[in-house]
Short mmCIF file of C-alpha atoms in Angstrom, two decimals:
data_model
loop_
_atom_site.label_atom_id
_atom_site.label_comp_id
_atom_site.label_asym_id
_atom_site.label_seq_id
_atom_site.Cartn_x
_atom_site.Cartn_y
_atom_site.Cartn_z
CA MET S 1152 104.19 -27.51 228.45
CA ASN S 1153 102.07 -25.07 227.34
CA PHE S 1154 99.56 -24.99 230.00
CA LEU S 1155 102.23 -24.76 233.00
CA GLN S 1156 103.16 -22.36 230.91
CA THR S 1157 99.83 -20.59 230.43
CA ALA S 1158 99.34 -20.86 234.51
CA LEU S 1159 102.32 -19.02 235.73
CA ALA S 1160 102.58 -16.12 233.45
CA PHE S 1161 98.07 -15.53 233.89
CA ALA S 1162 99.66 -15.27 238.21
CA VAL S 1163 103.09 -13.48 237.36
CA CYS S 1164 100.60 -11.11 235.60
CA LEU S 1165 97.54 -11.21 237.99
CA GLY S 1166 99.32 -11.37 240.96
CA SER S 1167 101.48 -8.37 240.49
CA LEU S 1168 98.43 -5.69 239.54
CA ILE S 1169 97.08 -6.79 242.56
CA ILE S 1170 99.78 -5.89 245.35
CA PHE S 1171 100.40 -2.83 243.62
CA HIS S 1172 96.65 -1.67 243.37
CA GLU S 1173 96.79 -2.13 247.50
CA LEU S 1174 99.60 -0.70 247.59
CA GLY S 1175 98.47 1.94 246.66
CA HIS S 1176 96.02 2.17 249.30
CA TYR S 1177 98.49 1.08 252.29
CA LEU S 1178 100.60 3.93 251.26
CA VAL S 1179 98.26 6.29 251.21
CA ALA S 1180 96.87 5.45 253.81
CA ARG S 1181 99.68 5.13 255.63
CA TRP S 1182 100.71 8.45 254.51
CA CYS S 1183 97.27 9.85 255.96
CA GLY S 1184 98.31 8.37 259.45
CA VAL S 1185 94.91 5.51 259.06
CA LYS S 1186 96.13 2.27 260.61
CA VAL S 1187 95.84 -0.90 258.34
CA LEU S 1188 95.41 -4.05 260.07
CA ARG S 1189 95.79 -5.82 257.43
CA PHE S 1190 97.14 -6.55 253.15
CA SER S 1191 96.16 -9.34 251.53
CA VAL S 1192 97.03 -11.04 248.41
CA GLY S 1193 93.74 -12.62 247.70
CA MET S 1194 90.56 -12.90 249.18
CA GLY S 1195 88.74 -15.49 251.98
CA LYS S 1196 90.34 -17.26 254.77
CA VAL S 1197 93.52 -16.49 255.33
CA VAL S 1198 96.18 -19.89 254.19
CA TRP S 1199 99.45 -17.76 255.02
CA SER S 1200 100.06 -14.38 257.68
CA ARG S 1201 102.74 -12.06 259.05
CA ARG S 1202 102.93 -9.47 261.11
CA PHE S 1203 105.88 -6.42 260.54
CA GLY S 1204 106.43 -3.25 261.64
CA ARG S 1205 105.03 -0.26 264.53
CA ASP S 1206 101.46 -1.62 264.33
CA GLN S 1207 101.98 -5.56 263.30
CA THR S 1208 100.23 -4.50 260.45
CA GLU S 1209 99.19 -8.01 259.61
CA TRP S 1210 100.64 -8.92 255.71
CA ALA S 1211 98.40 -12.17 254.32
CA VAL S 1212 97.86 -14.61 251.39
CA SER S 1213 94.08 -16.02 251.17
CA ALA S 1214 92.68 -18.56 249.83
CA LEU S 1215 91.19 -16.83 246.31
CA PRO S 1216 93.78 -15.88 244.15
CA LEU S 1217 91.24 -12.99 242.16
CA GLY S 1218 91.36 -10.09 244.64
CA GLY S 1219 93.18 -8.23 247.58
CA TYR S 1220 92.04 -6.40 249.44
CA VAL S 1221 93.85 -3.38 252.88
CA LYS S 1222 91.90 -3.64 256.02
CA MET S 1223 92.18 -0.32 258.26
CA LEU S 1224 91.23 0.15 261.67
CA ASP S 1225 87.30 1.13 260.39
CA ALA S 1226 84.62 2.28 263.11
CA ARG S 1227 82.24 0.63 260.33
CA GLU S 1228 83.44 -3.24 260.96
CA GLY S 1229 83.37 -2.84 264.66
CA ASP S 1230 83.58 -1.54 268.73
CA LEU S 1231 86.52 -0.02 268.66
CA GLY S 1232 85.18 1.15 272.54
CA ASP S 1233 88.57 -0.61 273.76
CA LEU S 1234 91.05 1.02 271.63
CA PRO S 1235 93.26 4.34 273.09
CA ASP S 1236 92.78 7.27 271.93
CA GLU S 1237 95.79 7.37 269.77
CA ASP S 1238 94.88 5.05 268.09
CA LEU S 1239 90.89 6.51 267.46
CA LYS S 1240 92.25 9.26 265.86
CA ARG S 1241 94.04 6.90 263.26
CA GLU S 1242 90.35 5.37 262.24
CA PHE S 1243 89.57 5.39 258.98
CA THR S 1244 86.07 7.26 259.31
CA ARG S 1245 87.32 9.99 260.56
CA GLN S 1246 89.29 11.12 258.15
CA ASN S 1247 88.53 14.63 256.15
CA VAL S 1248 86.75 13.75 253.29
CA TRP S 1249 89.83 14.51 251.58
CA LYS S 1250 92.47 12.29 252.63
CA ARG S 1251 89.03 9.01 252.75
CA ILE S 1252 89.08 9.81 248.84
CA ALA S 1253 92.09 10.51 248.45
CA ILE S 1254 93.18 6.53 249.99
CA VAL S 1255 90.51 5.08 248.17
CA ALA S 1256 91.48 6.37 244.85
CA ALA S 1257 95.20 5.31 244.80
CA GLY S 1258 94.96 1.85 244.03
CA PRO S 1259 93.06 2.89 240.64
CA LEU S 1260 95.87 5.77 240.08
CA ALA S 1261 98.36 2.54 241.42
CA ASN S 1262 97.87 0.44 238.05
CA PHE S 1263 97.63 3.97 235.72
CA LEU S 1264 101.25 4.00 237.29
CA LEU S 1265 102.21 0.90 236.71
CA ALA S 1266 100.88 1.18 233.23
CA ILE S 1267 103.09 4.03 232.68
CA LEU S 1268 106.08 2.25 234.09
CA LEU S 1269 105.85 -0.13 232.06
CA TYR S 1270 105.06 1.17 228.65
CA ALA S 1271 108.14 3.85 230.02
CA GLY S 1272 110.72 0.60 230.13
CA LEU S 1273 109.31 -0.63 227.18
CA TYR S 1274 109.28 2.65 224.33
CA LEU S 1275 112.80 3.92 225.72
CA HIS S 1276 114.39 0.03 224.96
CA GLY S 1277 112.95 0.06 221.69
CA VAL S 1278 110.69 -2.82 220.58
CA GLU S 1279 110.38 -4.56 217.91
CA GLU S 1280 107.52 -3.92 215.68
CA PRO S 1281 106.20 -4.52 211.72
CA THR S 1282 106.23 -0.84 209.99
CA SER S 1283 104.09 0.55 209.17
CA LYS S 1284 104.27 -0.19 205.10
CA ILE S 1285 100.55 -1.33 204.35
CA SER S 1286 98.93 -4.51 201.81
CA VAL S 1287 95.27 -2.93 200.36
CA ARG S 1288 92.76 -6.09 199.68
CA ALA S 1289 91.51 -4.48 196.27
CA LYS S 1290 87.60 -6.47 196.94
CA GLU S 1291 86.11 -7.01 200.33
CA ALA S 1292 86.05 -10.34 199.83
CA ALA S 1293 89.19 -12.36 198.34
CA THR S 1294 87.82 -15.34 196.69
CA ALA S 1295 84.56 -13.31 194.86
CA SER S 1296 85.44 -11.29 191.86
CA ASN S 1297 82.40 -9.34 191.94
CA ALA S 1298 82.59 -8.07 195.36
CA ALA S 1299 83.17 -4.45 195.65
CA PRO S 1300 86.26 -2.28 195.61
CA SER S 1301 87.39 -2.71 200.11
CA ALA S 1302 86.95 0.95 201.69
CA ALA S 1303 90.95 1.36 201.89
CA TRP S 1304 90.98 0.41 198.11
CA SER S 1305 88.45 3.14 197.13
CA ALA S 1306 89.95 5.56 199.04
CA GLY S 1307 93.13 5.73 196.88
CA LEU S 1308 95.58 4.09 199.24
CA ARG S 1309 98.05 0.88 197.89
CA SER S 1310 99.91 -1.95 198.41
CA GLY S 1311 103.15 -0.71 199.24
CA ASP S 1312 102.66 2.78 200.80
CA VAL S 1313 103.97 3.76 204.08
CA VAL S 1314 101.47 5.30 206.56
CA THR S 1315 102.89 8.32 207.55
CA ALA S 1316 100.24 10.05 209.88
CA VAL S 1317 96.26 9.87 211.21
CA ASN S 1318 94.85 12.42 211.51
CA GLU S 1319 97.80 14.96 212.10
CA GLN S 1320 98.87 11.32 214.41
CA PRO S 1321 102.74 10.93 213.65
CA VAL S 1322 102.63 6.91 212.68
CA ALA S 1323 106.02 4.45 212.35
CA VAL S 1324 104.15 1.11 213.71
CA TRP S 1325 101.23 -0.76 212.38
CA SER S 1326 99.86 -0.82 216.47
CA GLU S 1327 100.02 2.90 215.70
CA LEU S 1328 98.01 2.58 212.68
CA ARG S 1329 95.41 0.27 213.84
CA TRP S 1330 95.24 2.18 217.14
CA ASN S 1331 94.31 5.46 215.38
CA LEU S 1332 92.24 3.75 212.84
CA MET S 1333 89.80 1.91 216.41
CA GLN S 1334 89.94 5.62 217.84
CA ALA S 1335 88.02 6.87 214.21
CA ALA S 1336 86.13 4.41 214.30
CA ILE S 1337 84.53 4.58 217.53
CA ASP S 1338 84.55 8.19 217.53
CA LYS S 1339 83.20 7.80 214.24
CA THR S 1340 85.23 10.58 212.11
CA GLU S 1341 87.10 10.02 208.69
CA ALA S 1342 90.46 9.45 209.02
CA ARG S 1343 92.77 10.90 207.09
CA ILE S 1344 95.44 9.00 205.60
CA ALA S 1345 98.79 10.48 204.97
CA VAL S 1346 101.02 8.32 202.88
CA GLU S 1347 104.74 8.20 201.67
CA ARG S 1348 104.43 6.03 197.71
CA ALA S 1349 107.90 4.62 196.59
CA GLY S 1350 109.18 6.66 194.17
CA GLN S 1351 105.83 9.28 193.43
CA GLY S 1352 106.26 11.20 196.59
CA ARG S 1353 103.54 11.90 199.62
CA PHE S 1354 99.91 12.14 199.77
CA SER S 1355 97.34 11.98 201.31
CA PHE S 1356 93.49 10.19 202.01
CA VAL S 1357 90.44 9.84 203.24
CA LEU S 1358 88.77 7.59 205.02
CA PRO S 1359 85.32 9.00 204.93
CA ALA S 1360 83.08 8.90 208.26
CA ALA S 1361 80.07 6.96 207.19
CA VAL S 1362 82.65 3.51 206.51
CA LEU S 1363 84.06 3.91 210.37
CA ALA S 1364 80.50 4.22 211.53
CA ALA S 1365 79.65 1.14 209.27
CA GLN S 1366 82.78 -0.56 211.43
CA ASP S 1367 81.75 -3.81 214.29
CA LEU S 1368 84.77 -2.90 216.58
CA ASP S 1369 84.42 -6.07 217.43
CA SER S 1370 86.12 -7.05 213.84
CA ASP S 1371 90.40 -6.74 212.75
CA VAL S 1372 88.36 -2.61 211.86
CA PRO S 1373 91.78 -2.73 209.69
CA GLY S 1374 90.88 -5.34 207.97
CA LYS S 1375 87.60 -5.19 207.32
CA LEU S 1376 88.55 -1.86 205.72
CA GLY S 1377 90.93 -4.16 203.56
CA LEU S 1378 93.99 -3.14 205.42
CA GLY S 1379 97.04 -5.37 206.27
CA VAL S 1380 100.40 -5.40 207.19
CA ALA S 1381 103.05 -5.48 203.97
CA ARG S 1382 104.24 -8.77 203.39
CA PRO S 1383 107.12 -9.72 201.41
CA ALA S 1384 107.96 -11.82 198.70
CA PRO S 1385 105.62 -15.06 198.14
CA VAL S 1386 109.27 -16.71 198.01
CA VAL S 1387 109.15 -20.84 199.45
CA VAL S 1388 112.13 -20.43 202.26
CA GLU S 1389 111.74 -24.32 202.07
CA ALA S 1390 110.07 -27.31 201.20
CA ILE S 1391 110.06 -29.91 203.15
CA ALA S 1392 110.75 -33.55 202.43
CA GLY S 1393 108.50 -36.56 201.27
CA GLY S 1394 105.76 -33.38 201.60
CA PRO S 1395 103.46 -32.47 198.87
CA ALA S 1396 104.74 -29.44 197.55
CA ALA S 1397 108.34 -30.74 197.18
CA ARG S 1398 106.88 -33.89 196.19
CA ALA S 1399 105.43 -31.34 192.95
CA GLY S 1400 109.23 -30.04 192.81
CA LEU S 1401 108.97 -26.88 194.65
CA GLN S 1402 112.14 -25.57 195.68
CA LYS S 1403 113.69 -22.41 197.65
CA GLY S 1404 113.77 -19.74 196.12
CA ASP S 1405 110.43 -20.05 194.52
CA LEU S 1406 108.89 -17.31 193.76
CA LEU S 1407 104.86 -17.74 193.83
CA LEU S 1408 103.35 -15.92 191.18
CA SER S 1409 99.68 -17.73 190.87
CA VAL S 1410 97.95 -20.09 191.60
CA ASP S 1411 95.39 -21.94 188.98
CA GLY S 1412 95.78 -17.62 187.93
CA VAL S 1413 94.84 -16.52 190.76
CA PRO S 1414 97.57 -14.15 191.29
CA VAL S 1415 99.53 -14.55 194.50
CA ALA S 1416 100.06 -11.22 196.75
CA ASP S 1417 102.04 -12.49 199.42
CA GLY S 1418 102.94 -15.29 201.39
CA ILE S 1419 99.92 -14.61 203.38
CA ALA S 1420 97.15 -14.62 200.04
CA PHE S 1421 98.92 -18.42 199.46
CA ILE S 1422 98.23 -19.86 202.28
CA GLU S 1423 94.86 -19.33 201.97
CA ILE S 1424 94.18 -20.13 198.87
CA ILE S 1425 96.44 -23.48 199.82
CA GLY S 1426 94.11 -23.83 202.27
CA LYS S 1427 90.64 -23.46 200.80
CA ALA S 1428 91.84 -26.33 198.10
CA ALA S 1429 92.07 -29.18 200.91
CA GLY S 1430 92.54 -32.86 197.85
CA LYS S 1431 91.94 -30.47 195.08
CA THR S 1432 95.00 -30.60 192.49
CA VAL S 1433 96.04 -27.15 191.87
CA GLN S 1434 98.32 -25.01 189.96
CA VAL S 1435 101.58 -23.73 191.18
CA ALA S 1436 102.38 -20.86 188.85
CA VAL S 1437 106.15 -19.94 190.23
CA ARG S 1438 109.60 -18.69 189.06
CA ARG S 1439 112.90 -20.27 189.20
CA ALA S 1440 116.29 -18.13 188.10
CA GLY S 1441 114.49 -16.30 185.41
CA GLN S 1442 112.01 -18.93 184.50
CA GLN S 1443 108.85 -19.36 184.83
CA LEU S 1444 106.73 -22.82 185.40
CA VAL S 1445 103.53 -24.19 186.52
CA LEU S 1446 104.03 -27.23 189.24
CA ALA S 1447 100.32 -29.08 189.95
CA MET S 1448 99.99 -30.41 193.78
CA VAL S 1449 97.21 -31.76 195.99
CA PRO S 1450 96.40 -30.12 199.70
CA GLN S 1451 96.82 -32.85 202.00
CA PRO S 1452 93.05 -31.99 204.34
CA GLU S 1453 94.59 -31.89 207.61
CA GLN S 1454 92.47 -30.94 211.10
CA GLU S 1455 92.36 -26.99 212.49
CA LYS S 1456 90.93 -25.13 215.87
CA THR S 1457 89.86 -21.97 215.57
CA GLY S 1458 87.27 -19.46 216.98
CA LYS S 1459 84.69 -21.20 215.25
CA GLY S 1460 85.66 -24.66 215.69
CA THR S 1461 87.16 -27.72 214.05
CA VAL S 1462 87.52 -27.02 210.26
CA THR S 1463 89.80 -28.48 207.80
CA VAL S 1464 92.20 -26.79 205.47
CA GLY S 1465 94.89 -27.44 202.38
CA LYS S 1466 98.64 -28.27 203.34
CA ILE S 1467 101.17 -28.37 201.32
CA GLY S 1468 104.52 -28.83 203.47
CA ALA S 1469 106.22 -25.61 202.46
CA TYR S 1470 107.57 -22.35 204.43
CA ILE S 1471 106.76 -19.66 202.61
CA ALA S 1472 108.60 -15.94 203.43
CA LEU S 1473 106.44 -13.45 206.15
CA GLN S 1474 108.03 -11.71 207.80
CA PRO S 1475 106.71 -8.18 207.38
CA ASP S 1476 109.53 -5.25 207.91
CA MET S 1477 110.27 -4.18 211.17
CA ILE S 1478 111.61 -1.57 213.26
CA THR S 1479 113.01 -0.23 216.37
CA VAL S 1480 112.71 2.72 217.88
CA PRO S 1481 114.26 3.36 220.63
CA SER S 1482 112.44 6.83 223.15
CA SER S 1483 114.73 9.26 225.06
CA PRO S 1484 113.87 9.36 229.08
CA VAL S 1485 111.47 12.29 227.77
CA VAL S 1486 109.39 10.98 224.95
CA ALA S 1487 109.38 7.72 226.60
CA VAL S 1488 107.39 9.18 229.88
CA GLY S 1489 105.74 11.04 227.91
CA LYS S 1490 104.65 8.17 224.90
CA ALA S 1491 103.57 5.97 227.73
CA VAL S 1492 101.43 8.86 230.02
CA ALA S 1493 99.91 9.19 226.33
CA ARG S 1494 99.24 5.75 225.50
CA VAL S 1495 97.82 5.25 229.05
CA TRP S 1496 95.46 8.27 228.72
CA ASP S 1497 94.76 6.92 225.44
CA THR S 1498 93.94 3.35 226.61
CA SER S 1499 91.61 4.15 229.72
CA VAL S 1500 89.39 6.91 227.08
CA MET S 1501 88.79 3.81 224.71
CA SER S 1502 87.98 1.43 227.40
CA VAL S 1503 85.02 4.38 229.19
CA LYS S 1504 83.96 3.92 225.05
CA MET S 1505 84.26 0.96 224.74
CA ILE S 1506 81.97 0.14 228.28
CA GLY S 1507 79.61 2.69 226.75
CA LYS S 1508 79.21 1.05 223.74
CA MET S 1509 78.21 -1.95 225.05
CA ILE S 1510 75.47 -0.20 227.64
CA THR S 1511 74.01 0.92 224.48
CA GLY S 1512 73.71 -2.15 222.72
CA GLU S 1513 76.11 -0.47 220.19
CA VAL S 1514 78.80 -3.11 220.94
CA SER S 1515 78.37 -7.03 221.94
CA LEU S 1516 78.35 -8.11 225.56
CA LYS S 1517 80.63 -11.27 224.08
CA ASN S 1518 83.76 -8.25 224.41
CA VAL S 1519 83.54 -9.02 228.48
CA THR S 1520 86.12 -10.61 229.34
CA GLY S 1521 86.99 -13.02 232.64
CA PRO S 1522 90.08 -14.81 234.17
CA ILE S 1523 90.09 -17.91 231.61
CA THR S 1524 90.32 -15.39 228.52
CA ILE S 1525 92.56 -12.68 230.50
CA ALA S 1526 94.83 -16.73 231.45
CA ASP S 1527 95.15 -17.98 227.83
CA TYR S 1528 95.60 -14.27 226.75
CA ALA S 1529 98.73 -14.54 228.68
CA GLY S 1530 100.51 -16.93 228.07
CA GLN S 1531 100.31 -16.79 224.42
CA THR S 1532 102.45 -13.03 225.09
CA ALA S 1533 104.96 -14.66 227.22
CA ARG S 1534 105.28 -16.76 224.33
CA MET S 1535 105.47 -14.07 222.34
CA GLY S 1536 108.23 -12.00 224.90
CA ALA S 1537 109.09 -10.33 226.71
CA ALA S 1538 107.91 -7.40 225.60
CA SER S 1539 104.77 -8.34 224.63
CA TYR S 1540 103.95 -10.28 227.41
CA LEU S 1541 105.35 -6.55 229.21
CA SER S 1542 102.52 -4.50 227.40
CA PHE S 1543 99.56 -7.01 227.55
CA ILE S 1544 100.23 -6.58 231.91
CA ALA S 1545 100.21 -2.87 231.00
CA PHE S 1546 96.75 -3.17 228.98
CA ILE S 1547 95.70 -5.48 232.31
CA SER S 1548 96.57 -3.05 234.65
CA ILE S 1549 95.33 -0.05 233.13
CA SER S 1550 91.65 -2.30 232.35
CA LEU S 1551 91.71 -3.36 236.11
CA GLY S 1552 92.40 0.88 236.80
CA VAL S 1553 89.45 1.42 234.99
CA MET S 1554 87.40 -0.89 236.21
CA ASN S 1555 87.28 0.36 239.75
CA LEU S 1556 86.62 3.66 239.01
CA LEU S 1557 83.33 2.33 237.98
CA PRO S 1558 80.49 3.98 240.08
CA ILE S 1559 79.60 0.59 241.26
CA PRO S 1560 78.83 0.10 244.60
CA VAL S 1561 81.85 -2.15 246.44
CA LEU S 1562 83.98 -0.80 244.10
CA ASP S 1563 86.46 1.74 245.05
CA GLY S 1564 84.64 4.01 242.20
CA GLY S 1565 81.58 3.80 244.11
CA HIS S 1566 82.65 4.54 246.66
CA LEU S 1567 84.71 7.19 245.21
CA LEU S 1568 81.26 8.31 244.06
CA TYR S 1569 79.76 8.70 248.19
CA TYR S 1570 82.97 11.13 248.81
CA SER S 1571 81.63 13.41 245.79
CA LEU S 1572 78.51 13.43 247.58
CA GLU S 1573 79.29 14.22 250.62
CA VAL S 1574 81.77 17.46 249.37
CA LEU S 1575 78.80 17.84 247.77
CA THR S 1576 76.38 17.97 250.14
CA GLY S 1577 78.70 18.32 253.38
CA ARG S 1578 76.72 15.40 254.56
CA SER S 1579 77.95 11.41 254.70
CA VAL S 1580 75.61 9.47 252.00
CA PRO S 1581 73.25 7.77 255.26
CA GLU S 1582 73.77 4.71 256.82
CA ARG S 1583 70.89 2.45 255.19
CA PHE S 1584 71.32 3.45 251.78
CA GLY S 1585 75.50 2.66 251.65
CA GLU S 1586 73.65 -0.81 252.51
CA ILE S 1587 71.44 -0.61 249.84
CA ALA S 1588 73.65 -0.12 246.86
CA GLN S 1589 76.14 -1.59 248.71
CA ARG S 1590 73.28 -4.74 247.90
CA LEU S 1591 72.65 -4.00 245.03
CA GLY S 1592 76.65 -3.79 243.72
CA ILE S 1593 77.49 -6.69 244.48
CA GLY S 1594 74.90 -8.30 242.56
CA LEU S 1595 75.44 -6.57 239.90
CA LEU S 1596 79.39 -7.31 240.44
CA LEU S 1597 78.18 -11.12 240.54
CA THR S 1598 76.34 -10.81 236.87
CA LEU S 1599 79.48 -9.64 235.30
CA MET S 1600 81.61 -11.97 236.68
CA LEU S 1601 79.01 -14.47 235.63
CA LEU S 1602 78.60 -13.19 231.91
CA ALA S 1603 82.58 -13.18 231.67
CA VAL S 1604 82.92 -16.60 232.44
CA PHE S 1605 80.20 -17.74 230.21
CA ASN S 1606 81.99 -15.73 227.74
CA ASP S 1607 85.33 -17.05 229.02
CA VAL S 1608 83.13 -20.82 227.81
CA ALA S 1609 82.25 -20.27 225.22
CA ARG S 1610 85.10 -19.10 223.15
CA LEU S 1611 86.60 -22.47 224.90
CA LEU S 1612 83.97 -24.10 223.34
#
């Protein structure tokens, strides 16, 4: 069932992005008076097609689903000698350079527009997210008593603080906090964090630029700094009958205090400690009806798949309260569009910076992902709900737009580079130069595709 859902989610995501991208090219080409011969979803051999309109444009579905194209009347693709003058005037290369630029740029711009529409709709409706209330880990390593204090703890942040701004950018939810910390880490600047502390007032703390610059951008940056989403008190929601917890006497409503004398801050911390104690007897201190009890239990070893392979973890058969404080903040239409435009711009800028850091070696090439990983995330977000899935489509649409604007021959960005040179020099790029650049561009794209598939397979294994 999960496989079918993942496949369908991936098909809807990729199909909608391809169609929207190519519609951008198609609509602007028609607006500029260029004759469109074919609109294809997919590449390679046409498996289905129909013709519509005054120009009898062929609307087609092709065999390879990873892409699409708009085929225009183009002198570079064949002899046009038998065509009437009316059609020759509508040939692509005979249009002025500004029309050609508009037609080529319309595809990536359509992807950005789609992302703006999706984000604006989500902001207008309101998306339920964890608030910016934080938990702060005191030590860099939870299990090392002699570990150095975490960066967040050293800066003065404490569990229960509600972050209101980062570098003067308002923050209301966890995703905004995480985003601003990522921005600071990429830019290697300090992060000035404004918080409200219950019963004490407002404070401001600084995570130094040196600390953020040292972060591995491939990892969970907030987590490495010692920050996490604030979770509720670790209260037992249910002890499954016959499980280690129920046999030890754990009951619904028990407040978990410690494990083998190690205090438990929240449900996540409790699960992590129990997970490392598979097959060992642990002493769990709880508070029940005002009294403190100590229960002995043995976490049952179970096999669990992780990104690093299969590991053995301890399970006690109990559900612990984990849901953080959530907030839904709908925006007015004007504010929603403004936030959506800002989100698309910020994501685009961050994507370009990440590409630059991959080129310079500051970020691992393992971040290059392909269709397998995209399909996996599409399935995961679809199972999480419509808001998560639409947000994922918006993010991939931005990534597709940025990717297509890269100055690589065969991509839209490569053609825009040619036309920009034509604007500057007053002459079109020599045909021979274009052919060589085309071959190099295809080679580079194939290399990137192979790298993406290799990374996808490596993640699976």
